[in-house]
Coordinates of N, CA and C in Angstrom, one line a residue:
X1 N 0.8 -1.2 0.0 CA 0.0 0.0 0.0 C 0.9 1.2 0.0
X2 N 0.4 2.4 -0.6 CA 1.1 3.3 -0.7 C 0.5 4.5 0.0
X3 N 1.0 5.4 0.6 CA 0.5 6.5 1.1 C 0.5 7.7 0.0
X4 N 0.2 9.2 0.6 CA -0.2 10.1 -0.1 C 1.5 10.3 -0.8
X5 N 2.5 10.0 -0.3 CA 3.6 11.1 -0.5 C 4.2 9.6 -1.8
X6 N 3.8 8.5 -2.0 CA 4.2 7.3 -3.0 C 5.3 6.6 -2.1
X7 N 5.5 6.3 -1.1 CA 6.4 6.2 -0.3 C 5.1 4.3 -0.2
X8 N 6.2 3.1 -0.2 CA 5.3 2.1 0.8 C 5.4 2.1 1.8
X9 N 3.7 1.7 2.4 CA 3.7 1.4 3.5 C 3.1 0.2 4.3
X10 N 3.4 -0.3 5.4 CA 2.5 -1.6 5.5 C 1.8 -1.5 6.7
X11 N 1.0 -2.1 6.7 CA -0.4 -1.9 7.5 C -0.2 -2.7 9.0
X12 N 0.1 -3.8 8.4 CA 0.5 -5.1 9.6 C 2.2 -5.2 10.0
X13 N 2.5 -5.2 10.7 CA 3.8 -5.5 11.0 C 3.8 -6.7 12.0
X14 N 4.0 -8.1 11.5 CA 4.0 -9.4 12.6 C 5.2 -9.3 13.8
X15 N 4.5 -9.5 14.6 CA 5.4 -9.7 15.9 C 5.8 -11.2 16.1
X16 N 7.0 -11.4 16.7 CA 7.4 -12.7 16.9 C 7.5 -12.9 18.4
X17 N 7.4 -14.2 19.0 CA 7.1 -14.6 20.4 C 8.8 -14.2 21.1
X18 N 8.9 -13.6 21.8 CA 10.3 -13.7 22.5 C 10.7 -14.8 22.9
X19 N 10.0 -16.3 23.6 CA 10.0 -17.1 24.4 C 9.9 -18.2 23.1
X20 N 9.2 -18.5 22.1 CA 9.2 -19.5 21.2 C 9.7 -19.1 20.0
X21 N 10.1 -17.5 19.9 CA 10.2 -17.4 18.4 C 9.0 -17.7 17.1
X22 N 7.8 -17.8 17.7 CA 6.9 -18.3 16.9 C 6.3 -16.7 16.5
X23 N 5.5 -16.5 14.9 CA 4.5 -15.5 14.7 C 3.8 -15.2 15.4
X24 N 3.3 -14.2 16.3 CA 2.2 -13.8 16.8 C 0.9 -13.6 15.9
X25 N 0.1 -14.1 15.5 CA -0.9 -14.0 14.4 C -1.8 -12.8 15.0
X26 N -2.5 -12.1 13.8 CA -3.2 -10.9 14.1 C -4.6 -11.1 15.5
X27 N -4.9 -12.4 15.0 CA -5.8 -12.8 15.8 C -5.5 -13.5 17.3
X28 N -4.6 -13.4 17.5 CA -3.7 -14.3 18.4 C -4.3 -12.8 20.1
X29 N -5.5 -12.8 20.4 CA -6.0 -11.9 21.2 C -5.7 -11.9 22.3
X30 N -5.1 -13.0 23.0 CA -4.4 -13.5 24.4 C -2.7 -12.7 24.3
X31 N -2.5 -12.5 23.5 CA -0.9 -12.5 23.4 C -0.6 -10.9 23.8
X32 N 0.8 -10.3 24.6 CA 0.9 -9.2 25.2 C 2.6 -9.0 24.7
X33 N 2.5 -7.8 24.8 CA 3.8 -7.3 24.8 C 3.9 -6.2 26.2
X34 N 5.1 -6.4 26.7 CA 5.6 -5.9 28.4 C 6.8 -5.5 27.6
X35 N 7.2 -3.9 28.3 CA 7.9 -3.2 27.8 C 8.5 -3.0 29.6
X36 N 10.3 -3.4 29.5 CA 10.8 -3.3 31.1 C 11.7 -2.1 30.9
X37 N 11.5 -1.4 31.7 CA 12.4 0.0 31.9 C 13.6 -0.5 31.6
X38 N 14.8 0.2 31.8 CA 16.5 0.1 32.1 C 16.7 0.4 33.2
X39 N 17.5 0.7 34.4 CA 17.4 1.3 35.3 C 18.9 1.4 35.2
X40 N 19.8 2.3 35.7 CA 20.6 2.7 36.0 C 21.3 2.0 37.2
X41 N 23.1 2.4 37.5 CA 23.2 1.4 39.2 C 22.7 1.9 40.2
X42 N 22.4 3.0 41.0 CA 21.1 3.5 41.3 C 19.7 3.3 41.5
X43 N 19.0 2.5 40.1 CA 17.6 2.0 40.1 C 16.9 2.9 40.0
X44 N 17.5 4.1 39.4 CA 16.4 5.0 38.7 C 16.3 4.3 36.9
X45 N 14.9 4.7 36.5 CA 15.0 4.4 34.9 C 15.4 5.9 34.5
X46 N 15.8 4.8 32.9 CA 16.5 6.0 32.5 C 16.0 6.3 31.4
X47 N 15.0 7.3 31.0 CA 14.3 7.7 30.3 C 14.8 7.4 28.8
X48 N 13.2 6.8 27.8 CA 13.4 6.7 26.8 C 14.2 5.4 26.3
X49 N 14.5 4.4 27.8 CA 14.8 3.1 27.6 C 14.6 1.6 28.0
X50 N 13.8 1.3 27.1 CA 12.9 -0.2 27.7 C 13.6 -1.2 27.1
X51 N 13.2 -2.5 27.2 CA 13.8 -3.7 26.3 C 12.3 -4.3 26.5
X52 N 11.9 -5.0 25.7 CA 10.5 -5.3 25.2 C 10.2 -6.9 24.7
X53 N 9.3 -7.4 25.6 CA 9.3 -9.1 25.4 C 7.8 -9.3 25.2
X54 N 7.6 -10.0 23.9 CA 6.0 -10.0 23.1 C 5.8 -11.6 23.8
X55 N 4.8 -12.1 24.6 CA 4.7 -13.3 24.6 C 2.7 -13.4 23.9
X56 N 3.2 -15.0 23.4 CA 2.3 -15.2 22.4 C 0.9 -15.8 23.4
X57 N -0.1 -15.6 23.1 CA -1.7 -16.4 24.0 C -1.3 -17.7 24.2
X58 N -0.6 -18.7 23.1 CA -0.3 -20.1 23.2 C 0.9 -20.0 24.9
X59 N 2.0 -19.2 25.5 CA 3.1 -19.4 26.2 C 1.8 -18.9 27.6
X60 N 0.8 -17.9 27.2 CA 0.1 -17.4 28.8 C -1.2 -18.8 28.8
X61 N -1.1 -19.2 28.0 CA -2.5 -20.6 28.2 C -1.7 -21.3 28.9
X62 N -0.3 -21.6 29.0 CA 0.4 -23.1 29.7 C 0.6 -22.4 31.4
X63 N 0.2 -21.2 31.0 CA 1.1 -21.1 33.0 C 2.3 -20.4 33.0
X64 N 3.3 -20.1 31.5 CA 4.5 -20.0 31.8 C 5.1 -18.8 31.5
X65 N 4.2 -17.6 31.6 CA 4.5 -16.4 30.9 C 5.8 -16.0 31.7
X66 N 5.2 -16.0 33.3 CA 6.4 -15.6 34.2 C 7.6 -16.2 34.4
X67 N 8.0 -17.7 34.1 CA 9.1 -18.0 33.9 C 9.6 -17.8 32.5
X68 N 8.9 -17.6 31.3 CA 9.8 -17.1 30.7 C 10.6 -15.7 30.5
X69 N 9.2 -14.8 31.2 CA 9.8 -13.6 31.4 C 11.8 -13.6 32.0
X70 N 10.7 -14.0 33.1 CA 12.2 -14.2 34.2 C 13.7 -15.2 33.4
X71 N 13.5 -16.2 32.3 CA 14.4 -16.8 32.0 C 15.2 -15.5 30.3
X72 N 13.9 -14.4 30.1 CA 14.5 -13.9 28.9 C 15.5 -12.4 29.7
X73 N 14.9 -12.2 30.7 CA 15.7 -11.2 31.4 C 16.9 -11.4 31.9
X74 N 17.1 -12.8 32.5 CA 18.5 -13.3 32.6 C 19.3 -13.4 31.9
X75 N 18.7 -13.5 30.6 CA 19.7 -13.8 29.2 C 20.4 -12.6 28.7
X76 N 19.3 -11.5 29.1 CA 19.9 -10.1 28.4 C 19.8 -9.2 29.9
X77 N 20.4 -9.8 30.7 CA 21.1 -9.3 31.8 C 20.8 -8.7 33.1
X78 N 19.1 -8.5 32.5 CA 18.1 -7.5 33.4 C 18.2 -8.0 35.0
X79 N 18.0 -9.0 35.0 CA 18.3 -9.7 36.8 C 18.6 -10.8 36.6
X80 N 19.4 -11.5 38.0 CA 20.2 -12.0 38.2 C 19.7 -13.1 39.8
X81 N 20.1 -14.4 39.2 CA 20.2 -15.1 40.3 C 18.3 -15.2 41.0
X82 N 17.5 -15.6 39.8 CA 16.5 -16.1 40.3 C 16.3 -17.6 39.3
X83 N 15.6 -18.0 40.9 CA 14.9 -19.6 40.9 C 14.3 -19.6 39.8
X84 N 14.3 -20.7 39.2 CA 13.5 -21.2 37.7 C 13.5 -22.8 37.6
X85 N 12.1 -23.3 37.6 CA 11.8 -24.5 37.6 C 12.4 -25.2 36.4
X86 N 12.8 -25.9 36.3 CA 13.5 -27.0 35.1 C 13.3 -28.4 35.0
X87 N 12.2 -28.5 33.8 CA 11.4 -30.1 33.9 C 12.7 -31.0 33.2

């Protein structure tokens, strides 16, 4: 689709699951994106910077939204040194 100026543009932009890497489908109504501040060593945020994890309706139907939160923030450094169940 093109806008007024002939420039394209697109309507839909698909989101991907942070936790499965799977497409978020348009219809996919259960599914959420959480946007985590930065905070500084201090623990103030530091304006204008979040890191952002889309989980898909299929990861919040099993129970496991909160451990994967907690297992994607470990990974990119946000906290540290919490319990996580491992089947």
């Amino acid at each position: 689709m093109q806008n007024d100026k002939g420039e394209l543009v697109e309507l839909y932009i698909p989101r991907k699951c942070s936790a499965t890497n799977r497409v978020i489908k348009a219809k996919d109504h259960a599914s959420v994106q959480i946007a985590v501040a930065n905070v500084d060593e201090e623990g103030r945020a530091i304006p204008d910077s979040n890191t952002l994890y889309a989980l898909s309706g299929f990861i919040r139907s099993r129970g496991e939204a909160d451990d994967q939160i907690n297992r994607l923030a470990q990974q990119d450094g946000l906290i540290h040194n919490v319990w996580s169940y491992s089947r």
